[in-house]
Amino acid sequence: MDFKTLFPDGLPTFVANMSEAASNSTKRSFPLESLGPLLGSQFNPLLKLLMVFHNTAGSRFGLDTTVILSIFGFIWAANKIWRQLWSTVYGLVQTYFTASISISNNDEMFLHMIKWLASQPSLVNSRSLSAETFSPNMWEESEENISMIMGRIAADGSGINLNFSNQESKSPPRFTPALGLHGFWFRSRYFRLHRKQESLYDDGNASGTPQFRDKEKLVISCFGRSPEPIKWLLAHAKEQYYADHHAKTIVKRPSPQNMRRFGGRHTWFQVANRPVRPMSTVVLDEKQKVQVLTDMNEYLHPATPRWYANRGIPLRRGYLFHGPPGTGKTSLSFALAGVFGLDIHVISLLDPSLTEEDLSALFSSLPRRCVVLLEDIDTAGLARAEDETKSGEEKKQQRGKRSGGKDEAKSKDDWSVSELARELRKQSDTTEKKGISLSGLLNAIDGVASHEGRVLIMTTNKPESLDDALIRPGRVDLQVGFTNATRQQAVELFVRMYEAETTGTASAPNTKATVPSSTPPVTSNTGTTTTTTEQKDDLSDVSTEVDDLDTSSEVPAATAVQSKLSQIEDASNESPLSRDELVKVAGEFGAQIPDDMSISPAEIQGFLLKRKKSPRRAAAEVGAWAEALVELKRSKSKVLSVQ
């Protein structure tokens, strides 16, 4: 190639010399083959390939290999220059003309943003995605997405059964943007998302095994000098994440021990997301309900923190729910959390991996307003150190009395092998004993560095066994006593169980007014608290007969519930009760409950659930069931003859 002809008077002398040398090389071929033995082409595959290319391009096609190599060199140089130029310009724009916000996976905002990104079509339909298993809970599952197999129960075709073995295969995965750079539009503004991951070395302080831990980070950027558009985006993602929070109660528990030490959102993890439970479903005296609601509402008022601070009072509130098992202590805790729209943080003091340091860290990482639930605190074995020492000495004295004082006179040299092994086992159990002491719990509840603003609820079956320091005023501000079901409460349970079946009758609008001594429903200030009883009852009807259903046929839930279930005829189902009939049958039911309050509300509810379609049968069989249950408790047996 003659560069001098192409660019006359525009190139330096050495470029012109290069053009002349190139033209001379085309006139006489350079003996490149003679350099083969010197360069060792027979041992160098790359050089051998170059020789083949030179012979093919020069001899057969008449192409100048120097021109081809020059073109490739020019392209390579232009690519390097372009990359360097682009990197410089991009760095300048990124530094001076863009704003960015980073989100670590240790923060809950990471979950908010990931859920929002998974719902954006422009990102879900991109070419670079990350798939993860997503299984909705029972309350998030829609009937249209349920796929089940129906088959006959009996050989004669009476009844059908449901099989959900293929449900997981029908559950689609959730797709999120993969690691790397992504772009998307939000409110007519372009955003850049950089999802990256880095490995951090973990020395294994808790587990004892050093390992590498992956840490993700989201970097969201936009053009401009202000990060306000990104803040709007994050606020929108958080709002969408909690869109249905007013109708759900989130239950959280402490994370595993190897995750708690990382802090942040790793301290707690969500275990359930349940619908809000109305206060009307809690079996408790109406005055006690109003007392708890009023006290808790006053404590959570926005003006309360200032009032407490002006008087030097710590902003804490504690409740003690005590009573026999199955009387509704935990149910009231869930209902209170639903009414005020708070999350429940459940802590088990019997967890062997939970130390006092972990308990303090758990209380320190609580949100501004929440409910902390300590269930069955009487079984946690909380006692003072001197009490444990006294109990140990008393046991030794009792053993000495039983043995006639021989153990006291026996020296350590006279011990047998079995006695020595038993004593060593006791000492090892004492040294290895871990858990929460009473002082550790008290410091976490109302210590100097304890968390403020939370609502602490403790439940117990034996309030007499609790230490006085644990239930003193300031730690327990209000005690609520629960008892077994009275006859009036049994009537309320019966009406609540079967009134959903009569909502379609003409007297349905007057249901609330005609229920005898029914507790008025308490709704939250964030929205409705209506449960999905009717939706769950739709699927319960599938236990009846079907005449024209193919055996083991797979059908979607929408058609199964809407079309097939409309043809179901079950002789065991009773005709619907009117409002007056329901009240009358409920009175007959409550009259057969013992008036000594020996049956808990949970036991009555379990009895009614076995007959949820047959109110008349429940009223007819409750007498024999109650007598059998009372006799069972009197004899301390575990086998119930009538259920």
XYZ file of C-alpha atoms in Angstrom:
643
model
C 0.000 0.000 0.000
C 1.393 3.411 -1.041
C 0.528 5.811 1.781
C 2.388 8.605 0.001
C -0.054 8.475 -2.928
C -3.049 8.473 -0.621
C -1.781 11.375 1.488
C 0.516 13.569 -0.641
C 2.516 16.139 1.295
C 0.737 15.090 4.464
C 2.961 12.409 5.908
C 6.426 12.525 7.438
C 9.467 11.150 5.661
C 9.625 7.928 7.645
C 6.049 7.060 6.631
C 6.960 7.567 2.990
C 9.914 5.265 3.449
C 7.582 2.673 4.905
C 5.345 2.927 1.832
C 8.304 2.424 -0.505
C 9.490 -0.534 1.520
C 6.035 -2.039 1.348
C 5.856 -1.580 -2.436
C 9.270 -3.194 -2.848
C 8.178 -6.125 -0.748
C 5.319 -6.786 -3.156
C 7.663 -6.867 -6.127
C 9.964 -9.462 -4.644
C 8.659 -11.958 -2.129
C 10.468 -12.133 1.145
C 11.867 -15.596 1.768
C 9.818 -16.113 4.921
C 10.150 -19.847 4.534
C 13.867 -19.568 5.138
C 13.211 -18.262 8.647
C 11.135 -21.278 9.556
C 13.981 -23.501 10.699
C 15.541 -20.610 12.595
C 12.294 -19.738 14.442
C 11.382 -23.368 15.015
C 8.086 -23.352 13.149
C 7.815 -27.097 13.421
C 7.582 -26.723 17.197
C 5.533 -23.491 17.328
C 1.865 -23.973 16.320
C 1.210 -20.225 16.231
C 4.105 -19.551 13.900
C 3.094 -22.494 11.768
C -0.418 -21.078 11.471
C 1.062 -17.719 10.485
C 3.071 -19.409 7.749
C -0.035 -21.102 6.378
C -1.910 -17.788 6.385
C 0.991 -16.055 4.613
C 1.166 -18.694 1.891
C -2.602 -18.810 1.399
C -3.139 -15.048 1.316
C -0.047 -14.197 -0.704
C 0.359 -17.049 -3.144
C -3.175 -18.190 -3.849
C -5.252 -15.032 -3.395
C -2.612 -12.424 -4.164
C -3.248 -10.452 -0.978
C -0.633 -8.429 0.778
C -0.303 -9.770 4.303
C 1.260 -6.555 5.500
C -1.913 -4.676 4.561
C -4.054 -7.176 6.443
C -1.829 -7.000 9.490
C -1.838 -3.211 9.279
C -5.653 -3.170 9.237
C -5.809 -5.460 12.254
C -3.257 -3.324 14.030
C -5.218 -0.181 13.257
C -8.441 -1.745 14.562
C -6.697 -2.922 17.736
C -5.186 0.496 18.341
C -8.495 2.247 17.645
C -10.255 -0.123 20.068
C -7.715 0.575 22.796
C -7.969 4.319 22.230
C -11.776 4.160 22.230
C -11.843 2.122 25.439
C -9.494 4.523 27.137
C -11.455 7.515 25.902
C -14.779 5.957 26.933
C -13.407 5.059 30.358
C -12.184 8.605 30.876
C -15.426 10.228 29.731
C -17.569 7.727 31.685
C -15.500 8.330 34.804
C -15.892 12.090 34.468
C -19.655 11.786 33.938
C -19.957 9.288 36.787
C -18.023 11.555 39.128
C -19.431 14.975 38.308
C -22.758 14.461 36.508
C -24.432 11.465 38.241
C -25.750 10.704 41.724
C -25.803 7.231 43.252
C -26.988 5.413 46.377
C -25.624 2.063 47.583
C -27.739 -0.553 49.375
C -26.123 -3.434 51.258
C -27.813 -6.787 51.655
C -27.530 -6.355 55.425
C -30.325 -3.787 55.310
C -34.038 -4.435 54.827
C -34.081 -1.875 52.010
C -32.264 -4.499 49.937
C -35.326 -6.772 50.153
C -37.649 -3.893 49.305
C -35.675 -3.057 46.178
C -35.255 -6.673 45.037
C -38.990 -7.296 45.299
C -39.733 -4.135 43.326
C -37.165 -4.995 40.639
C -38.706 -8.471 40.289
C -42.041 -6.842 39.402
C -40.676 -4.625 36.612
C -41.310 -6.098 33.121
C -38.356 -4.275 31.545
C -35.945 -5.923 33.971
C -37.599 -9.343 34.171
C -37.559 -9.635 30.362
C -33.894 -8.701 30.010
C -31.277 -11.163 28.778
C -29.340 -11.377 32.046
C -31.445 -12.689 34.934
C -31.056 -14.482 38.223
C -33.670 -17.096 39.186
C -34.616 -17.977 42.740
C -37.218 -20.270 44.252
C -40.321 -18.426 45.397
C -43.081 -20.205 47.313
C -46.014 -18.035 48.436
C -47.595 -18.816 51.761
C -51.166 -19.969 52.223
C -52.502 -16.417 52.450
C -50.667 -15.117 49.349
C -51.753 -18.032 47.171
C -54.553 -17.195 44.746
C -57.133 -19.735 43.626
C -56.233 -19.189 39.973
C -52.669 -20.409 40.597
C -53.634 -23.503 42.591
C -53.284 -26.747 40.694
C -54.471 -29.956 42.305
C -55.373 -33.528 41.471
C -58.780 -34.854 42.470
C -59.530 -38.521 42.986
C -62.138 -40.763 44.549
C -61.851 -41.629 48.225
C -63.901 -44.821 48.249
C -64.240 -47.499 45.608
C -67.940 -46.797 45.193
C -67.154 -43.205 44.231
C -68.387 -41.589 47.417
C -66.330 -38.508 48.191
C -63.189 -37.087 46.666
C -59.749 -36.245 47.950
C -57.302 -33.509 46.974
C -53.677 -34.130 46.080
C -51.208 -31.237 45.870
C -48.159 -33.266 44.848
C -47.750 -31.212 41.668
C -48.238 -27.847 43.353
C -44.530 -27.041 43.614
C -43.999 -27.811 39.937
C -46.636 -25.218 39.050
C -45.082 -22.532 41.218
C -42.973 -20.289 38.944
C -39.579 -19.009 40.110
C -38.935 -15.366 40.771
C -36.576 -13.610 38.375
C -34.394 -10.698 39.405
C -31.620 -8.817 37.582
C -28.380 -10.775 37.561
C -25.010 -9.469 38.677
C -23.824 -6.652 36.453
C -25.145 -3.430 34.950
C -28.803 -2.902 34.093
C -30.846 0.079 32.970
C -34.497 0.913 33.538
C -36.911 3.836 33.416
C -38.949 5.140 36.343
C -41.225 8.167 36.075
C -39.650 9.352 32.817
C -36.132 9.174 34.221
C -33.361 6.733 33.328
C -31.663 4.806 36.141
C -28.642 2.534 36.181
C -28.531 -0.506 38.449
C -25.229 -2.148 39.290
C -25.670 -5.366 41.222
C -22.338 -6.656 42.443
C -21.080 -9.277 44.823
C -17.898 -9.530 46.818
C -16.491 -12.260 49.042
C -15.530 -11.339 52.584
C -13.374 -13.451 54.833
C -15.144 -14.664 57.943
C -12.871 -15.715 60.793
C -15.645 -17.864 62.259
C -15.850 -16.399 65.748
C -19.205 -18.052 66.412
C -18.981 -21.255 64.391
C -15.223 -21.717 64.768
C -14.771 -22.470 61.060
C -13.200 -19.726 58.927
C -14.957 -19.262 55.629
C -15.723 -16.759 52.900
C -19.096 -15.028 52.967
C -20.688 -13.454 49.900
C -21.988 -9.932 50.331
C -24.199 -8.275 47.739
C -24.639 -4.594 47.057
C -27.003 -2.596 44.868
C -25.734 0.690 43.446
C -28.501 2.803 41.880
C -27.452 5.888 39.923
C -29.114 8.498 37.731
C -28.009 11.525 35.708
C -27.953 14.754 37.629
C -26.287 16.291 40.639
C -29.070 15.456 43.095
C -29.950 12.007 44.523
C -33.581 13.012 45.063
C -34.899 10.865 42.153
C -33.235 7.813 43.698
C -34.775 8.649 47.061
C -38.179 8.808 45.392
C -37.521 5.403 43.859
C -36.521 3.865 47.195
C -39.547 5.377 48.914
C -41.799 3.970 46.188
C -40.218 0.501 46.494
C -40.688 0.536 50.260
C -44.292 1.646 49.892
C -44.990 -1.179 47.455
C -43.316 -3.688 49.771
C -45.637 -2.748 52.638
C -48.698 -2.232 50.435
C -50.668 -5.036 52.118
C -48.971 -4.758 55.490
C -52.107 -3.287 57.079
C -53.896 -6.603 56.532
C -51.014 -8.864 57.636
C -49.122 -9.536 60.847
C -45.449 -10.361 60.359
C -43.924 -12.832 62.817
C -40.156 -12.811 63.304
C -37.783 -14.985 65.289
C -34.065 -14.697 66.085
C -31.779 -15.750 63.258
C -29.418 -18.719 63.667
C -26.381 -18.125 65.814
C -23.959 -17.934 62.885
C -26.045 -15.133 61.330
C -26.927 -13.060 64.395
C -23.399 -11.759 64.867
C -23.495 -9.937 61.523
C -26.149 -7.576 62.899
C -28.616 -5.556 60.884
C -31.448 -7.470 59.279
C -29.553 -10.726 59.909
C -30.494 -10.498 63.599
C -34.153 -11.353 62.940
C -35.757 -13.332 60.151
C -39.387 -13.567 59.103
C -41.095 -16.892 59.761
C -44.743 -16.080 59.008
C -46.977 -13.474 57.423
C -50.496 -14.047 58.685
C -53.761 -12.171 58.216
C -54.706 -9.764 60.959
C -56.784 -11.408 63.656
C -59.806 -9.347 64.773
C -60.237 -8.715 68.475
C -63.752 -10.120 68.238
C -62.285 -13.606 67.764
C -60.471 -13.511 71.124
C -62.421 -15.109 73.958
C -61.923 -12.656 76.817
C -64.000 -10.437 79.045
C -64.984 -7.265 77.219
C -63.791 -5.010 80.028
C -60.342 -6.574 79.932
C -60.196 -6.142 76.166
C -61.055 -2.466 76.410
C -58.556 -1.993 79.226
C -55.675 -3.513 77.265
C -56.571 -1.683 74.055
C -56.872 1.677 75.811
C -53.605 1.268 77.688
C -51.672 0.145 74.624
C -53.190 2.837 72.420
C -52.183 5.538 74.889
C -48.648 4.166 75.088
C -48.216 4.093 71.292
C -49.521 7.641 70.826
C -46.945 9.919 69.109
C -47.124 12.409 71.995
C -46.290 9.810 74.639
C -42.466 9.778 74.167
C -42.239 13.500 74.916
C -44.472 13.110 77.960
C -42.295 10.267 79.300
C -39.061 12.157 78.585
C -40.204 15.306 80.403
C -40.830 13.254 83.524
C -37.730 11.062 83.271
C -39.685 7.836 82.782
C -38.300 5.130 80.455
C -40.524 4.593 77.421
C -41.408 0.946 77.992
C -44.590 -1.031 78.493
C -44.943 -4.591 79.722
C -47.912 -6.950 79.954
C -48.307 -10.310 81.666
C -50.939 -12.696 80.291
C -51.517 -15.552 82.721
C -53.984 -18.403 82.781
C -54.465 -22.088 81.959
C -53.285 -23.451 78.600
C -55.575 -22.860 75.633
C -57.348 -19.813 77.028
C -56.213 -17.316 74.368
C -53.044 -15.664 75.702
C -51.123 -15.971 72.438
C -54.256 -15.181 70.431
C -54.653 -11.874 72.234
C -51.010 -11.045 71.509
C -51.540 -11.587 67.784
C -54.792 -9.655 67.822
C -53.159 -6.666 69.540
C -50.342 -6.645 67.004
C -52.876 -6.716 64.181
C -55.017 -3.930 65.617
C -52.061 -1.557 65.927
C -50.249 -2.761 62.792
C -47.107 -3.962 64.596
C -44.753 -6.846 63.919
C -44.342 -9.629 66.481
C -40.836 -10.640 67.555
C -40.999 -14.014 69.332
C -38.103 -15.016 71.603
C -37.737 -18.456 73.175
C -35.660 -18.308 76.347
C -35.181 -22.089 76.148
C -33.070 -21.809 73.001
C -29.702 -23.376 73.983
C -27.802 -21.202 71.496
C -29.211 -17.975 72.940
C -26.797 -16.213 75.279
C -27.255 -13.085 77.329
C -25.161 -11.133 74.819
C -27.420 -12.366 72.021
C -30.510 -11.376 73.992
C -29.180 -7.853 74.495
C -28.325 -7.616 70.791
C -31.813 -8.828 69.853
C -33.487 -6.192 72.010
C -31.132 -3.511 70.677
C -32.008 -4.313 67.061
C -35.782 -4.050 67.558
C -37.661 -1.495 65.437
C -39.138 1.689 66.844
C -42.533 0.161 67.603
C -43.108 -3.593 67.836
C -44.428 -6.374 70.049
C -41.929 -8.654 71.800
C -43.506 -11.953 72.854
C -41.941 -14.181 75.524
C -44.117 -17.297 75.692
C -44.313 -19.644 78.692
C -41.779 -17.685 80.668
C -42.390 -19.895 83.699
C -40.762 -22.852 81.892
C -37.537 -20.954 81.114
C -36.024 -21.873 84.482
C -35.291 -18.278 85.474
C -34.044 -18.109 89.056
C -31.537 -16.218 91.114
C -28.093 -17.672 91.665
C -28.611 -18.036 95.427
C -31.895 -19.855 94.801
C -30.140 -22.390 92.581
C -27.444 -22.883 95.227
C -30.038 -23.390 97.936
C -31.980 -25.881 95.840
C -28.790 -27.841 95.204
C -27.943 -27.952 98.900
C -31.477 -29.032 99.760
C -31.226 -31.905 97.304
C -27.953 -33.015 98.866
C -29.508 -32.908 102.320
C -32.475 -34.953 101.149
C -30.181 -37.560 99.616
C -28.189 -37.633 102.820
C -31.307 -38.218 104.884
C -32.434 -41.039 102.601
C -29.027 -42.717 102.849
C -28.909 -42.316 106.616
C -26.053 -39.820 106.643
C -23.533 -42.233 105.162
C -22.670 -39.968 102.266
C -21.535 -37.179 104.589
C -19.121 -39.429 106.406
C -17.732 -40.926 103.214
C -14.540 -39.276 102.009
C -13.612 -38.722 98.393
C -11.064 -41.530 98.606
C -13.829 -44.026 99.373
C -15.920 -43.214 96.280
C -16.683 -45.962 93.825
C -16.175 -45.606 90.080
C -19.886 -45.060 89.415
C -20.134 -42.372 92.105
C -17.060 -40.620 90.771
C -18.420 -40.678 87.201
C -21.751 -39.310 88.420
C -20.045 -36.447 90.253
C -17.877 -35.591 87.251
C -20.955 -35.570 85.028
C -22.655 -33.112 87.375
C -19.685 -30.789 87.346
C -19.437 -30.897 83.552
C -23.144 -30.155 83.226
C -22.744 -27.205 85.575
C -19.789 -25.749 83.678
C -21.370 -26.310 80.273
C -24.773 -24.940 81.285
C -25.729 -22.032 79.099
C -28.820 -19.964 78.706
C -30.456 -16.839 79.999
C -30.262 -15.984 83.672
C -32.782 -13.853 85.484
C -30.374 -10.942 85.774
C -29.570 -11.140 82.059
C -33.260 -11.009 81.161
C -33.891 -8.082 83.510
C -30.991 -6.121 82.023
C -32.302 -6.736 78.511
C -35.819 -5.657 79.489
C -35.090 -2.438 81.375
C -31.342 -2.100 81.746
C -29.391 1.078 81.169
C -28.831 0.259 77.482
C -32.166 -1.470 76.893
C -34.401 -0.633 73.950
C -37.312 1.774 74.346
C -40.582 2.035 72.482
C -41.391 -1.665 72.306
C -44.349 -3.512 73.838
C -43.297 -6.517 75.896
C -45.814 -9.331 76.387
C -45.021 -12.300 78.611
C -47.298 -15.326 78.874
C -47.302 -17.897 81.639
C -49.424 -20.740 82.928
C -48.117 -20.408 86.496
C -47.706 -16.777 87.555
C -46.946 -17.835 91.142
C -43.644 -19.386 90.036
C -42.288 -16.123 88.616
C -39.752 -14.046 90.492
C -41.036 -10.860 92.093
C -38.356 -8.799 90.357
C -39.613 -9.934 86.958
C -43.210 -8.834 87.457
C -42.670 -5.676 89.497
C -44.262 -2.414 88.236
C -42.127 -0.890 85.533
C -41.431 -4.268 83.970
C -45.005 -5.551 84.029
C -47.422 -2.634 83.961
C -50.648 -4.562 83.386
C -51.655 -8.131 84.162
C -54.449 -9.840 82.247
C -55.923 -13.019 83.668
C -57.414 -15.722 81.444
C -59.781 -18.439 82.605
C -61.385 -21.484 81.083
C -64.522 -20.990 79.033
C -67.728 -19.952 80.703
C -71.092 -20.888 79.274
C -71.511 -17.441 77.760
C -68.102 -17.698 76.081
C -69.057 -21.120 74.734
C -72.159 -19.535 73.188
C -70.001 -16.834 71.585
C -67.631 -19.457 70.177
C -70.554 -21.391 68.726
C -72.080 -18.315 67.087
C -68.767 -17.174 65.639
C -68.059 -20.624 64.253
C -71.351 -20.957 62.369
C -72.480 -17.405 61.639
C -70.346 -17.265 58.469
C -72.592 -19.946 57.005
C -75.671 -17.767 57.592
C -74.358 -14.502 56.119
C -76.253 -15.150 52.914
C -79.650 -15.299 54.616
C -82.071 -12.426 54.905
C -81.240 -11.791 58.530
C -77.516 -11.466 57.895
C -77.370 -7.660 58.222
C -78.606 -7.926 61.818
C -76.044 -10.545 62.796
C -73.998 -8.301 65.068
C -77.028 -6.863 66.835
C -78.662 -10.191 67.663
C -75.657 -12.086 68.966
C -76.206 -12.417 72.728
C -73.426 -10.672 74.686
C -71.099 -10.773 71.711
C -67.918 -8.736 71.852
C -67.962 -5.839 69.389
C -65.342 -6.138 66.686
C -62.309 -3.880 66.998
C -60.774 -2.809 63.727
C -57.339 -1.344 63.232
C -56.710 2.226 62.244
C -54.902 1.095 59.117
C -57.705 -0.685 57.365
C -60.093 -3.582 57.509
C -59.417 -6.736 59.485
C -61.802 -9.062 57.689
C -60.578 -12.639 57.595
C -60.771 -15.033 54.694
C -63.117 -17.520 56.323
C -65.382 -17.765 53.310
C -62.441 -18.428 50.984
C -61.191 -21.227 53.209
C -64.665 -22.707 53.500
C -64.861 -22.928 49.699
C -62.076 -25.478 49.646
C -63.478 -27.329 52.644
C -66.584 -28.192 50.643
C -64.458 -30.453 48.479
C -64.836 -33.204 51.073
C -68.312 -34.009 49.696
C -69.503 -36.207 46.904
C -69.041 -35.487 43.206
C -71.044 -37.302 40.542
C -69.346 -36.253 37.300
C -65.696 -35.782 38.331
C -63.086 -37.909 36.572
C -60.869 -39.923 38.882
C -57.362 -38.471 39.358
C -58.121 -35.696 36.905
C -56.020 -32.570 37.182
C -58.010 -29.343 37.167
C -57.149 -25.793 38.121
C -58.646 -24.479 41.320
C -60.701 -21.802 39.600
C -62.764 -24.361 37.678
C -62.692 -26.897 40.509
C -64.048 -24.468 43.056
C -66.455 -22.550 40.836
C -67.934 -25.198 38.511
C -67.335 -28.585 40.109
C -68.090 -27.605 43.672
C -71.438 -26.177 42.620
C -72.524 -29.754 41.863
C -71.465 -31.179 45.225
C -74.190 -32.857 47.269
C -73.369 -34.174 50.720
C -76.072 -35.749 52.823
C -74.068 -35.136 56.009
C -74.256 -31.347 55.604
C -77.151 -29.745 57.395
C -79.440 -27.096 56.021
C -78.427 -23.507 56.842
C -79.682 -22.035 60.085
C -81.520 -18.769 60.278
C -80.406 -16.132 62.720
C -82.994 -17.032 65.337
C -82.310 -20.755 64.975
C -78.565 -20.163 65.371
C -79.067 -18.238 68.611
C -81.398 -20.951 69.922
C -79.020 -23.801 69.069
C -76.106 -21.822 70.545
C -78.008 -21.473 73.820
C -78.610 -25.230 73.910
C -74.927 -25.781 73.220
C -73.750 -23.456 76.001
C -76.139 -24.949 78.547
C -74.348 -28.311 78.281
C -70.907 -26.860 79.072
C -69.931 -27.417 82.747
C -70.325 -24.267 84.812
C -67.158 -24.985 86.825
C -65.035 -23.695 83.911
C -63.121 -26.951 83.488
C -62.955 -26.789 79.667
C -60.734 -24.325 77.827
C -61.827 -22.285 74.794
C -59.254 -24.108 72.662
C -60.857 -27.454 73.496
C -64.312 -26.154 72.592
C -63.004 -24.724 69.343
C -61.350 -28.035 68.470
C -64.645 -29.822 69.105
C -66.511 -27.409 66.820
C -63.911 -27.638 64.048
C -64.632 -31.352 63.722
C -68.263 -30.398 63.071
C -67.855 -27.107 61.234
C -70.664 -27.986 58.793
C -73.053 -29.469 61.351
C -74.157 -27.052 64.093
C -77.110 -29.216 65.148
C -74.901 -32.286 65.484
C -72.429 -30.269 67.552
C -75.188 -29.192 69.945
C -76.429 -32.779 70.230
C -73.014 -34.324 70.923
C -71.445 -31.683 73.158
C -72.937 -33.115 76.357
C -71.326 -36.533 76.014
C -68.081 -34.941 74.859
C -67.929 -32.574 77.844
C -68.568 -35.392 80.325
C -65.871 -37.538 78.737
C -63.398 -34.651 78.778
C -64.039 -33.831 82.433
C -63.632 -37.501 83.356
C -60.431 -37.621 81.329
C -58.954 -34.705 83.265
C -60.077 -36.185 86.567
C -58.376 -39.504 85.829
C -55.314 -37.737 84.329
C -55.482 -39.924 81.270
C -54.282 -38.937 77.797
C -56.736 -40.976 75.713
C -60.024 -39.295 74.825
C -62.878 -41.699 74.194
C -65.253 -39.122 72.667
C -64.027 -36.496 70.202
